[in-house]
PDB file of C-alpha atoms in Angstrom:
ATOM      1  CA  UNK G1182     -33.358   9.089  33.809  1.00 41.00           C
ATOM      2  CA  UNK G1183     -35.516   6.191  32.625  1.00 39.00           C
ATOM      3  CA  UNK G1184     -37.795   8.535  30.709  1.00 39.00           C
ATOM      4  CA  UNK G1185     -34.772   9.828  28.764  1.00 41.00           C
ATOM      5  CA  UNK G1186     -33.825   6.293  27.824  1.00 39.00           C
ATOM      6  CA  UNK G1187     -37.327   5.636  26.569  1.00 37.00           C
ATOM      7  CA  UNK G1188     -37.274   8.815  24.508  1.00 39.00           C
ATOM      8  CA  UNK G1189     -33.813   8.068  23.121  1.00 43.00           C
ATOM      9  CA  UNK G1190     -34.443   4.409  22.340  1.00 43.00           C
ATOM     10  CA  UNK G1191     -36.301   5.034  19.044  1.00 43.00           C
ATOM     11  CA  UNK G1192     -33.389   7.215  17.937  1.00 48.00           C
ATOM     12  CA  UNK G1193     -30.891   4.504  18.869  1.00 47.00           C
ATOM     13  CA  UNK G1194     -32.925   1.899  17.002  1.00 46.00           C
ATOM     14  CA  UNK G1195     -33.142   4.246  14.023  1.00 47.00           C
ATOM     15  CA  UNK G1196     -29.381   4.765  14.052  1.00 45.00           C
ATOM     16  CA  UNK G1197     -28.871   1.021  14.174  1.00 46.00           C
ATOM     17  CA  UNK G1198     -31.327   0.384  11.358  1.00 46.00           C
ATOM     18  CA  UNK G1199     -29.666   3.015   9.179  1.00 46.00           C
ATOM     19  CA  UNK G1200     -26.120   1.824   9.868  1.00 44.00           C
ATOM     20  CA  UNK G1201     -26.517  -1.930   9.677  1.00 41.00           C
ATOM     21  CA  UNK G1202     -28.730  -2.568   6.673  1.00 40.00           C
ATOM     22  CA  UNK G1203     -29.444  -5.794   4.887  1.00 33.00           C
ATOM     23  CA  UNK G1204     -28.847  -6.239   1.214  1.00 34.00           C
ATOM     24  CA  UNK G1205     -32.597  -6.330   0.530  1.00 35.00           C
ATOM     25  CA  UNK G1206     -32.965  -2.922   2.167  1.00 36.00           C
ATOM     26  CA  UNK G1207     -30.092  -1.659   0.040  1.00 36.00           C
ATOM     27  CA  UNK G1208     -31.771  -3.041  -3.073  1.00 37.00           C
ATOM     28  CA  UNK G1209     -35.080  -1.411  -2.132  1.00 38.00           C
ATOM     29  CA  UNK G1210     -33.243   1.858  -1.580  1.00 37.00           C
ATOM     30  CA  UNK G1211     -31.570   1.605  -4.977  1.00 37.00           C
ATOM     31  CA  UNK G1212     -34.879   0.862  -6.682  1.00 40.00           C
ATOM     32  CA  UNK G1213     -36.633   3.831  -5.079  1.00 39.00           C
ATOM     33  CA  UNK G1214     -33.756   6.254  -5.667  1.00 39.00           C
ATOM     34  CA  UNK G1215     -33.303   5.335  -9.318  1.00 40.00           C
ATOM     35  CA  UNK G1216     -36.807   6.520 -10.213  1.00 44.00           C
ATOM     36  CA  UNK G1217     -36.295   9.928  -8.571  1.00 47.00           C
ATOM     37  CA  UNK G1218     -32.764  10.647  -9.758  1.00 49.00           C
ATOM     38  CA  UNK G1219     -31.294  10.303 -13.239  1.00 57.00           C
ATOM     39  CA  UNK G1220     -27.968   8.833 -12.054  1.00 77.00           C
ATOM     40  CA  UNK G1221     -27.827   5.618 -10.080  1.00 86.00           C
ATOM     41  CA  UNK G1222     -25.141   5.503  -7.431  1.00 86.00           C
ATOM     42  CA  UNK G1223     -23.130   2.381  -6.710  1.00 92.00           C
ATOM     43  CA  UNK G1224     -23.913   0.239  -3.709  1.00 94.00           C
ATOM     44  CA  UNK G1225     -20.751   1.602  -2.052  1.00 94.00           C
ATOM     45  CA  UNK G1226     -21.819   5.232  -2.651  1.00 94.00           C
ATOM     46  CA  UNK G1227     -25.297   4.555  -1.267  1.00 95.00           C
ATOM     47  CA  UNK G1228     -23.877   2.856   1.816  1.00 95.00           C
ATOM     48  CA  UNK G1229     -21.413   5.729   2.294  1.00 96.00           C
ATOM     49  CA  UNK G1230     -24.261   8.250   2.136  1.00 95.00           C
ATOM     50  CA  UNK G1231     -26.358   6.248   4.644  1.00 95.00           C
ATOM     51  CA  UNK G1232     -23.371   5.924   6.987  1.00 95.00           C
ATOM     52  CA  UNK G1233     -22.652   9.653   6.730  1.00 95.00           C
ATOM     53  CA  UNK G1234     -26.277  10.561   7.449  1.00 94.00           C
ATOM     54  CA  UNK G1235     -26.359   8.132  10.368  1.00 91.00           C
ATOM     55  CA  UNK G1236     -23.200   9.575  11.893  1.00 94.00           C
ATOM     56  CA  UNK G1237     -24.712  13.043  11.516  1.00 93.00           C
ATOM     57  CA  UNK G1238     -27.823  11.828  13.325  1.00 93.00           C
ATOM     58  CA  UNK G1239     -25.634  10.349  16.061  1.00 92.00           C
ATOM     59  CA  UNK G1240     -23.937  13.735  16.528  1.00 93.00           C
ATOM     60  CA  UNK G1241     -27.309  15.500  16.718  1.00 93.00           C
ATOM     61  CA  UNK G1242     -28.583  12.984  19.305  1.00 92.00           C
ATOM     62  CA  UNK G1243     -25.372  13.239  21.339  1.00 91.00           C
ATOM     63  CA  UNK G1244     -25.726  14.909  24.708  1.00 90.00           C
ATOM     64  CA  UNK G1245     -24.729  17.690  24.431  1.00 89.00           C
ATOM     65  CA  UNK G1246     -25.266  17.845  20.646  1.00 87.00           C
ATOM     66  CA  UNK G1247     -22.055  18.024  18.605  1.00 90.00           C
ATOM     67  CA  UNK G1248     -21.223  19.758  15.386  1.00 89.00           C
ATOM     68  CA  UNK G1249     -18.991  18.034  12.873  1.00 89.00           C
ATOM     69  CA  UNK G1250     -16.302  20.689  13.313  1.00 88.00           C
ATOM     70  CA  UNK G1251     -16.064  19.859  17.032  1.00 90.00           C
ATOM     71  CA  UNK G1252     -16.023  16.108  16.466  1.00 92.00           C
ATOM     72  CA  UNK G1253     -12.794  14.339  17.380  1.00 94.00           C
ATOM     73  CA  UNK G1254     -11.354  10.861  17.242  1.00 94.00           C
ATOM     74  CA  UNK G1255     -12.701  10.310  20.767  1.00 95.00           C
ATOM     75  CA  UNK G1256     -16.251  10.884  19.521  1.00 95.00           C
ATOM     76  CA  UNK G1257     -15.667   8.441  16.668  1.00 96.00           C
ATOM     77  CA  UNK G1258     -14.516   5.827  19.206  1.00 96.00           C
ATOM     78  CA  UNK G1259     -17.612   6.495  21.302  1.00 95.00           C
ATOM     79  CA  UNK G1260     -19.712   5.923  18.173  1.00 94.00           C
ATOM     80  CA  UNK G1261     -17.949   2.638  17.364  1.00 95.00           C
ATOM     81  CA  UNK G1262     -18.416   1.371  20.931  1.00 94.00           C
ATOM     82  CA  UNK G1263     -22.077   2.357  20.760  1.00 92.00           C
ATOM     83  CA  UNK G1264     -22.490   0.291  17.585  1.00 93.00           C
ATOM     84  CA  UNK G1265     -21.139  -2.808  19.342  1.00 91.00           C
ATOM     85  CA  UNK G1266     -24.508  -3.388  20.978  1.00 92.00           C
ATOM     86  CA  UNK G1267     -25.964  -4.128  17.532  1.00 93.00           C
ATOM     87  CA  UNK G1268     -23.205  -6.555  16.528  1.00 92.00           C
ATOM     88  CA  UNK G1269     -23.819 -10.074  15.282  1.00 93.00           C
ATOM     89  CA  UNK G1270     -20.348 -11.554  15.711  1.00 89.00           C
ATOM     90  CA  UNK G1271     -19.714 -13.772  18.736  1.00 89.00           C
ATOM     91  CA  UNK G1272     -16.481 -12.726  20.425  1.00 90.00           C
ATOM     92  CA  UNK G1273     -15.424 -15.170  23.146  1.00 90.00           C
ATOM     93  CA  UNK G1274     -14.075 -13.915  26.454  1.00 90.00           C
ATOM     94  CA  UNK G1275     -10.847 -15.351  27.833  1.00 89.00           C
ATOM     95  CA  UNK G1276     -12.827 -17.307  30.434  1.00 91.00           C
ATOM     96  CA  UNK G1277     -14.949 -19.016  27.781  1.00 91.00           C
ATOM     97  CA  UNK G1278     -13.984 -22.631  27.018  1.00 91.00           C
ATOM     98  CA  UNK G1279     -14.335 -21.825  23.308  1.00 90.00           C
ATOM     99  CA  UNK G1280     -11.846 -18.939  23.379  1.00 90.00           C
ATOM    100  CA  UNK G1281      -9.688 -19.254  20.281  1.00 88.00           C
ATOM    101  CA  UNK G1282     -11.942 -21.786  18.540  1.00 85.00           C
ATOM    102  CA  UNK G1283     -13.243 -20.667  15.130  1.00 83.00           C
ATOM    103  CA  UNK G1284     -16.185 -23.134  15.192  1.00 86.00           C
ATOM    104  CA  UNK G1285     -17.385 -23.688  18.763  1.00 85.00           C
ATOM    105  CA  UNK G1286     -19.363 -26.924  19.207  1.00 87.00           C
ATOM    106  CA  UNK G1287     -21.987 -25.438  21.537  1.00 89.00           C
ATOM    107  CA  UNK G1288     -23.583 -22.085  22.383  1.00 90.00           C
ATOM    108  CA  UNK G1289     -22.024 -19.834  25.000  1.00 90.00           C
ATOM    109  CA  UNK G1290     -23.015 -16.573  26.739  1.00 91.00           C
ATOM    110  CA  UNK G1291     -20.208 -14.501  25.195  1.00 90.00           C
ATOM    111  CA  UNK G1292     -21.202 -11.085  23.846  1.00 90.00           C
ATOM    112  CA  UNK G1293     -22.049 -10.225  20.263  1.00 91.00           C
ATOM    113  CA  UNK G1294     -19.957  -7.435  18.790  1.00 92.00           C
ATOM    114  CA  UNK G1295     -19.445  -5.637  15.517  1.00 94.00           C
ATOM    115  CA  UNK G1296     -16.965  -7.582  13.420  1.00 93.00           C
ATOM    116  CA  UNK G1297     -13.628  -5.898  12.859  1.00 93.00           C
ATOM    117  CA  UNK G1298     -14.046  -5.987   9.072  1.00 93.00           C
ATOM    118  CA  UNK G1299     -17.378  -4.174   9.331  1.00 94.00           C
ATOM    119  CA  UNK G1300     -15.904  -1.449  11.535  1.00 96.00           C
ATOM    120  CA  UNK G1301     -12.879  -1.079   9.285  1.00 96.00           C
ATOM    121  CA  UNK G1302     -15.060  -0.706   6.184  1.00 96.00           C
ATOM    122  CA  UNK G1303     -17.363   1.730   7.999  1.00 96.00           C
ATOM    123  CA  UNK G1304     -14.441   3.948   9.018  1.00 97.00           C
ATOM    124  CA  UNK G1305     -13.133   3.883   5.461  1.00 96.00           C
ATOM    125  CA  UNK G1306     -16.484   5.038   4.082  1.00 97.00           C
ATOM    126  CA  UNK G1307     -16.896   7.744   6.744  1.00 97.00           C
ATOM    127  CA  UNK G1308     -13.347   8.953   6.197  1.00 96.00           C
ATOM    128  CA  UNK G1309     -14.025   9.354   2.478  1.00 96.00           C
ATOM    129  CA  UNK G1310     -17.423  10.982   3.098  1.00 96.00           C
ATOM    130  CA  UNK G1311     -15.890  13.507   5.494  1.00 95.00           C
ATOM    131  CA  UNK G1312     -13.488  14.746   2.836  1.00 94.00           C
ATOM    132  CA  UNK G1313     -16.154  14.688   0.108  1.00 94.00           C
ATOM    133  CA  UNK G1314     -18.302  16.916   2.302  1.00 92.00           C
ATOM    134  CA  UNK G1315     -15.654  19.600   2.617  1.00 90.00           C
ATOM    135  CA  UNK G1316     -13.534  18.331   5.501  1.00 91.00           C
ATOM    136  CA  UNK G1317      -9.779  18.657   5.342  1.00 92.00           C
ATOM    137  CA  UNK G1318      -7.743  15.434   5.431  1.00 92.00           C
ATOM    138  CA  UNK G1319      -5.569  16.732   8.274  1.00 92.00           C
ATOM    139  CA  UNK G1320      -8.628  17.346  10.505  1.00 93.00           C
ATOM    140  CA  UNK G1321     -10.468  14.134   9.583  1.00 96.00           C
ATOM    141  CA  UNK G1322     -11.547  12.528  12.909  1.00 96.00           C
ATOM    142  CA  UNK G1323     -12.006   9.151  11.182  1.00 96.00           C
ATOM    143  CA  UNK G1324      -8.306   9.086  10.327  1.00 95.00           C
ATOM    144  CA  UNK G1325      -7.192   9.930  13.861  1.00 95.00           C
ATOM    145  CA  UNK G1326      -4.405   7.855  15.365  1.00 96.00           C
ATOM    146  CA  UNK G1327      -6.692   6.759  18.226  1.00 96.00           C
ATOM    147  CA  UNK G1328      -9.193   5.337  15.725  1.00 97.00           C
ATOM    148  CA  UNK G1329      -6.470   3.419  13.864  1.00 96.00           C
ATOM    149  CA  UNK G1330      -5.138   2.007  17.147  1.00 97.00           C
ATOM    150  CA  UNK G1331      -8.643   1.031  18.267  1.00 96.00           C
ATOM    151  CA  UNK G1332      -9.298  -0.821  15.004  1.00 96.00           C
ATOM    152  CA  UNK G1333      -5.982  -2.646  15.320  1.00 95.00           C
ATOM    153  CA  UNK G1334      -6.816  -3.606  18.911  1.00 94.00           C
ATOM    154  CA  UNK G1335     -10.273  -4.879  17.877  1.00 94.00           C
ATOM    155  CA  UNK G1336      -8.743  -6.864  15.000  1.00 93.00           C
ATOM    156  CA  UNK G1337      -6.133  -8.501  17.224  1.00 92.00           C
ATOM    157  CA  UNK G1338      -8.497  -9.276  20.092  1.00 90.00           C
ATOM    158  CA  UNK G1339     -11.140 -10.737  17.768  1.00 90.00           C
ATOM    159  CA  UNK G1340      -8.521 -12.804  15.958  1.00 89.00           C
ATOM    160  CA  UNK G1341      -7.420 -14.357  19.258  1.00 88.00           C
ATOM    161  CA  UNK G1342     -10.931 -14.796  20.635  1.00 86.00           C
ATOM    162  CA  UNK G1343     -12.352 -16.327  17.471  1.00 82.00           C
ATOM    163  CA  UNK G1344      -9.256 -18.241  16.389  1.00 79.00           C
ATOM    164  CA  UNK G1345      -9.179 -16.450  13.036  1.00 75.00           C
ATOM    165  CA  UNK G1346      -6.179 -14.825  11.405  1.00 71.00           C
ATOM    166  CA  UNK G1347      -6.705 -11.368   9.923  1.00 66.00           C
ATOM    167  CA  UNK G1348      -3.175 -11.153   8.547  1.00 65.00           C
ATOM    168  CA  UNK G1349      -2.807  -9.641   5.121  1.00 62.00           C
ATOM    169  CA  UNK G1350      -2.211 -12.237   2.483  1.00 61.00           C
ATOM    170  CA  UNK G1351       1.353 -12.053   1.281  1.00 65.00           C
ATOM    171  CA  UNK G1352       2.004 -11.931  -2.419  1.00 67.00           C
ATOM    172  CA  UNK G1353       3.254 -15.176  -3.787  1.00 69.00           C
ATOM    173  CA  UNK G1354       6.694 -15.027  -5.301  1.00 68.00           C
ATOM    174  CA  UNK G1355       6.444 -15.768  -8.995  1.00 63.00           C
ATOM    175  CA  UNK G1356       7.446 -19.271 -10.007  1.00 66.00           C
ATOM    176  CA  UNK G1357      10.209 -19.744 -12.534  1.00 66.00           C
ATOM    177  CA  UNK G1358       7.658 -20.209 -15.357  1.00 63.00           C
ATOM    178  CA  UNK G1359       5.908 -16.957 -14.395  1.00 62.00           C
ATOM    179  CA  UNK G1360       9.266 -15.156 -14.327  1.00 63.00           C
ATOM    180  CA  UNK G1361      10.043 -16.482 -17.802  1.00 62.00           C
ATOM    181  CA  UNK G1362       6.658 -15.237 -19.067  1.00 60.00           C
ATOM    182  CA  UNK G1363       7.334 -11.797 -17.605  1.00 59.00           C
ATOM    183  CA  UNK G1364      10.753 -11.681 -19.221  1.00 58.00           C
ATOM    184  CA  UNK G1365       9.289 -12.734 -22.565  1.00 56.00           C
ATOM    185  CA  UNK G1366       6.540 -10.115 -22.413  1.00 50.00           C
ATOM    186  CA  UNK G1367       9.021  -7.395 -21.488  1.00 49.00           C
ATOM    187  CA  UNK G1368      11.256  -8.484 -24.373  1.00 51.00           C
ATOM    188  CA  UNK G1369       8.287  -8.276 -26.752  1.00 49.00           C
ATOM    189  CA  UNK G1370       7.531  -4.731 -25.562  1.00 46.00           C
ATOM    190  CA  UNK G1371      10.865  -3.199 -24.633  1.00 50.00           C
ATOM    191  CA  UNK G1372      10.901   0.085 -22.778  1.00 47.00           C
ATOM    192  CA  UNK G1373      12.325   2.993 -24.761  1.00 47.00           C
ATOM    193  CA  UNK G1374      15.825   3.877 -23.706  1.00 50.00           C
ATOM    194  CA  UNK G1375      16.999   7.423 -23.619  1.00 48.00           C
ATOM    195  CA  UNK G1376      20.287   8.209 -25.213  1.00 52.00           C
ATOM    196  CA  UNK G1377      22.046  11.355 -24.261  1.00 50.00           C
ATOM    197  CA  UNK G1378      24.274  12.988 -26.822  1.00 45.00           C
TER     198      UNK G1378
END
């Protein structure tokens, strides 16, 4: 069993290095790819391609190996939990004295995890890549209900543990001066009215 772990560890490190890249690595990648291809992809497109290739590598290294067509939401969750070991975000346990404190005054032995925002963005990129590579939206494992529930659970637990709110910002109601400006602009450009005869 130990020999398998030693054989697999370079693959796991490679997966981690592909998935969690620094901006300098992304810049180096952009510089090298621009000389070989006439069109330069956006940073988002490059990251999406790296994430897609990394997930494909994860499926190939899975025991037993998986094909994309047999991949389910459960496999996506397994992948996300696997990535937690490479996380850099301190998530306090309920027994920690700093549970719920956004800026703890001292170090603690709580585990490092992938931040919810990183996982959410990753799933969004993989979901888009799946459909761009021929997958049907209704069979997309990255859009599975279990994945959405897991992300919500991670968001809520990290918000409590770190004392940070992840609530969506609510739109401010326009002030009376903003409402007047909107009314004036709509009066300047009235919508055509249809008259029926």
